[in-house]
């Protein structure tokens, strides 16, 4: 068995205290049909940026990808993303994936799988227009075939992609990662993030999760080591050039003689958060795992222990934004399934303590949920097997306030809340060396060299959220402010 290398990674620390005031109830809107009869509804996915929402899904007839946008209080009629000459692998267990910040990136596998490649398309205007296809797999020795591409976008709107590759005729499955530094036009070499570090092979019908920060890429997949099918993860700190850490985030001893087509999803909450299906004496349950990067210890627990073992859970998805961690999954019996939701603030500890059923119609099968979060809202979509439609429901996050406890003798930030601009001023004309802005979860989103006693920050590219602003003085002193950023 290979030994796991453990490498300590410093985490962002808050040097001041915050008073958090919140209520945890989500206010849910009505259930809305995104698609229409004849549009199909394979495995929908949703992305959101502020008030902009885009939903995509697969259509079996024609093997294509359809999408719809939320405009003027309704979803637009479904449109195709691409040229009709390309046939896309789409099903209710795997298919196209999407991620977005300012730009939207979609990846998919063309069919026939043994002849065609994996591709990326991009929109720079939130779905008004789409780029030509860009091939992202790189056929080479040991990477002769590909399937299951996925994508994550960093703060600079550069994509990192992952996919399963095979040697020869679909043997020796493994997961690889490649990154782009030019907005997805070109990609660096494929980096093995699985079998170079773990015994066994990638579970060959399970998709993988990927998330990207600035130059960090985190990846998780289901491994198969003599039918023990646990979740493994890796971390690249140099934008996919090398792997610096790799982890076992799952110790459930999940055993199966067959692949059960259920991969992990991941997010970042000042540490790697993974949601995944596991099996054992507890039945088929959704687990949530948090990897503490200060000691490389991963802890996990079932999200919901209340249902009997005759109830199964599958297909978890996670979205983390600002103060909120949100998870959706499906829970089913032999004849019925529902879409469930839970959330927590400032961590994952409360996930599972309160569970909402999202679908209003609770007869028949509702499957394949997905989730996205923007400043005010959480967006959930799913595949309604009864009607054949894509369904959507929006929840409004509870209000909360952030009040700083510590004093700032040497600096002020105004206005706060801010919109496009915020000014940082040293009270005694001390020299400010540089200013850093972190998300409330520790992600560095902006660093500005100053060398002056006053500086105005351009915040126009930041999403609406609460940020941690660190003022670094030339003297070596550092002061922190909580800054609430709003859009005009």
XYZ file of N, CA and C in Angstrom, residues 234-330:
291
model
N -6.993 15.020 -3.921
C -5.651 15.547 -4.144
C -5.706 17.060 -4.238
N -4.530 17.682 -4.109
C -4.418 19.138 -4.097
C -3.193 19.553 -4.900
N -3.406 20.429 -5.856
C -2.318 21.093 -6.565
C -2.300 22.553 -6.157
N -1.139 23.038 -5.703
C -1.008 24.432 -5.279
C -0.425 25.314 -6.375
N -0.088 24.737 -7.524
C 0.541 25.515 -8.595
C -0.221 25.363 -9.908
N -1.514 25.418 -9.795
C -2.428 25.420 -10.938
C -2.205 24.224 -11.860
N -2.192 23.050 -11.210
C -2.196 21.819 -11.967
C -0.862 21.368 -12.515
N 0.232 21.960 -12.031
C 1.544 21.515 -12.505
C 1.994 20.245 -11.788
N 1.803 20.219 -10.479
C 2.180 19.062 -9.670
C 1.153 18.883 -8.554
N 1.153 17.704 -7.944
C 0.335 17.422 -6.768
C 1.203 17.578 -5.529
N 0.738 18.381 -4.567
C 1.513 18.586 -3.341
C 0.966 17.768 -2.178
N -0.302 17.406 -2.216
C -0.923 16.641 -1.139
C -1.952 15.688 -1.726
N -2.138 14.564 -1.067
C -3.217 13.659 -1.436
C -3.754 13.003 -0.177
N -5.049 12.727 -0.181
C -5.745 12.404 1.054
C -6.767 11.287 0.840
N -6.995 10.511 1.878
C -8.178 9.655 1.965
C -9.206 10.401 2.812
N -10.270 10.860 2.191
C -11.282 11.633 2.915
C -12.452 10.758 3.356
N -12.339 9.458 3.142
C -13.446 8.534 3.365
C -12.872 7.246 3.956
N -13.366 6.852 5.116
C -12.931 5.595 5.729
C -14.127 4.703 6.043
N -15.124 4.716 5.165
C -16.355 3.962 5.403
C -16.239 2.494 5.003
N -15.148 2.122 4.314
C -15.005 0.747 3.806
C -16.168 0.370 2.895
N -16.618 1.339 2.111
C -17.703 1.064 1.177
C -17.303 -0.051 0.211
N -18.084 -1.121 0.202
C -17.773 -2.299 -0.616
C -18.884 -2.514 -1.631
N -18.473 -2.797 -2.867
C -19.453 -3.156 -3.887
C -18.758 -3.967 -4.971
N -19.420 -5.039 -5.413
C -18.885 -5.841 -6.512
C -19.044 -5.155 -7.858
N -19.904 -4.152 -7.902
C -20.136 -3.419 -9.146
C -20.038 -1.927 -8.860
N -19.680 -1.186 -9.885
C -19.649 0.270 -9.758
C -21.079 0.788 -9.676
N -21.350 1.687 -8.704
C -22.737 2.139 -8.559
C -22.955 3.571 -9.051
N -22.088 4.037 -9.939
C -22.338 5.258 -10.718
C -22.671 6.455 -9.843
N -21.872 6.665 -8.803
C -22.116 7.795 -7.907
C -20.781 8.351 -7.434
N -20.420 9.512 -7.956
C -19.167 10.140 -7.580
C -19.367 11.234 -6.549
N -18.277 11.837 -6.063
C -18.366 12.897 -5.057
C -18.577 14.269 -5.683
N -18.990 15.205 -4.853
C -18.962 16.626 -5.196
C -18.187 17.330 -4.093
N -17.499 18.422 -4.434
C -16.634 19.073 -3.456
C -16.827 20.581 -3.471
N -16.433 21.211 -2.358
C -16.434 22.658 -2.217
C -15.347 23.067 -1.249
N -15.210 24.365 -1.052
C -14.151 24.905 -0.197
C -14.768 25.706 0.937
N -14.428 25.326 2.174
C -14.893 26.022 3.367
C -13.723 26.110 4.339
N -12.684 26.883 3.935
C -11.446 26.942 4.713
C -10.933 25.527 4.977
N -11.032 24.710 3.986
C -10.714 23.294 4.010
C -11.572 22.605 2.970
N -11.181 21.423 2.563
C -11.899 20.703 1.523
C -13.129 20.019 2.109
N -14.296 20.307 1.533
C -15.552 19.683 1.945
C -16.004 18.758 0.816
N -16.306 17.521 1.165
C -16.692 16.510 0.185
C -18.018 15.888 0.598
N -18.926 15.729 -0.355
C -20.164 14.987 -0.118
C -20.174 13.788 -1.055
N -20.627 12.639 -0.537
C -20.549 11.418 -1.333
C -21.481 10.361 -0.759
N -21.814 9.392 -1.592
C -22.604 8.243 -1.162
C -21.674 7.178 -0.596
N -22.091 6.555 0.504
C -21.352 5.439 1.089
C -22.337 4.333 1.434
N -21.835 3.118 1.522
C -22.671 1.980 1.897
C -22.036 1.234 3.062
N -22.877 0.554 3.834
C -22.396 -0.214 4.984
C -23.566 -0.687 5.812
N -23.305 -0.972 7.090
C -24.375 -1.383 7.998
C -25.426 -0.296 8.155
N -25.041 0.941 7.883
C -25.952 2.080 7.992
C -26.822 2.230 6.749
N -26.657 1.373 5.741
C -27.429 1.470 4.514
C -26.698 2.287 3.472
N -27.456 2.896 2.569
C -26.904 3.792 1.548
C -27.133 5.224 2.008
N -26.077 5.876 2.429
C -26.202 7.189 3.055
C -25.296 8.209 2.373
N -25.722 9.475 2.421
C -24.878 10.579 1.993
C -24.014 11.008 3.171
N -22.717 11.049 2.940
C -21.751 11.492 3.931
C -21.247 12.884 3.569
N -20.854 13.638 4.581
C -20.165 14.900 4.369
C -18.852 14.845 5.127
N -17.781 15.233 4.462
C -16.433 15.134 5.013
C -15.785 16.506 4.994
N -15.051 16.826 6.054
C -14.291 18.081 6.128
C -12.830 17.733 6.392
N -11.958 18.186 5.496
C -10.526 17.958 5.649
C -9.894 19.188 6.269
N -9.349 19.036 7.464
C -8.665 20.112 8.172
C -7.237 20.199 7.647
N -6.909 21.282 6.957
C -5.597 21.397 6.336
C -4.503 21.776 7.321
N -4.864 22.071 8.560
C -3.835 22.330 9.563
C -3.202 21.036 10.053
N -3.970 19.950 10.071
C -3.414 18.677 10.541
C -3.680 17.524 9.572
N -4.278 17.858 8.414
C -4.577 16.850 7.393
C -5.456 15.716 7.915
N -6.324 16.028 8.859
C -7.258 15.038 9.389
C -8.633 15.280 8.769
N -9.218 14.221 8.243
C -10.536 14.292 7.635
C -11.552 13.615 8.544
N -12.646 14.287 8.807
C -13.739 13.705 9.581
C -14.997 13.686 8.717
N -15.812 12.664 8.862
C -17.036 12.594 8.077
C -18.152 11.983 8.910
N -19.373 12.312 8.518
C -20.536 11.767 9.203
C -21.715 11.751 8.236
N -22.701 10.888 8.454
C -23.900 10.913 7.617
C -24.647 12.234 7.799
N -25.166 12.761 6.707
C -25.952 13.987 6.806
C -27.242 13.730 7.571
N -27.846 12.584 7.344
C -29.145 12.297 7.967
C -29.185 10.836 8.392
N -29.250 10.592 9.684
C -29.323 9.232 10.213
C -30.746 8.780 10.503
N -31.717 9.684 10.334
C -33.077 9.378 10.775
C -33.804 8.360 9.922
N -33.606 8.307 8.585
C -34.416 7.357 7.828
C -33.999 5.920 8.091
N -34.921 4.967 7.940
C -34.567 3.552 8.125
C -33.649 3.080 7.010
N -33.022 1.937 7.205
C -32.079 1.434 6.215
C -32.756 1.020 4.920
N -34.086 0.948 4.902
C -34.798 0.655 3.658
C -34.848 1.869 2.743
N -34.491 3.030 3.263
C -34.430 4.249 2.470
C -32.994 4.454 2.013
N -32.805 4.775 0.731
C -31.474 5.000 0.179
C -31.314 6.458 -0.227
N -30.073 6.913 -0.203
C -29.745 8.280 -0.599
C -28.664 8.240 -1.671
N -28.663 9.253 -2.553
C -27.699 9.252 -3.655
C -27.583 10.659 -4.233
N -26.600 10.824 -5.106
C -26.405 12.008 -5.941
C -26.367 13.313 -5.152
N -25.446 13.440 -4.190
C -25.337 14.700 -3.451
C -24.628 15.774 -4.260
N -25.008 17.019 -4.011
C -24.346 18.183 -4.617
C -24.204 19.248 -3.541
N -23.107 20.014 -3.624
C -22.822 21.016 -2.603
C -22.544 22.362 -3.257
N -22.981 23.430 -2.599
C -22.655 24.794 -3.017
C -22.342 25.601 -1.769
N -21.215 26.294 -1.783
C -20.778 27.099 -0.645
C -20.594 28.525 -1.128
N -21.271 29.455 -0.467
C -21.180 30.860 -0.856
C -21.312 31.732 0.375
N -20.362 32.666 0.513
C -20.407 33.613 1.616
C -20.496 32.834 2.927
N -21.505 33.068 3.742
C -21.604 32.406 5.041
C -22.264 31.038 4.969
N -22.783 30.643 3.799
C -23.700 29.512 3.730
C -23.081 28.307 3.028
N -23.202 27.136 3.672
C -22.894 25.851 3.045
C -24.215 25.129 2.809
N -24.461 24.705 1.575
C -25.747 24.115 1.216
C -25.525 22.787 0.496
N -26.380 21.817 0.774
C -26.274 20.486 0.181
C -27.660 20.020 -0.252
N -27.730 19.385 -1.422
C -28.953 18.700 -1.855
C -28.611 17.255 -2.194
N -29.600 16.389 -2.110
C -29.421 14.992 -2.478
C -30.790 14.386 -2.740
N -30.802 13.175 -3.298
C -32.067 12.475 -3.485
C -32.184 11.346 -2.472
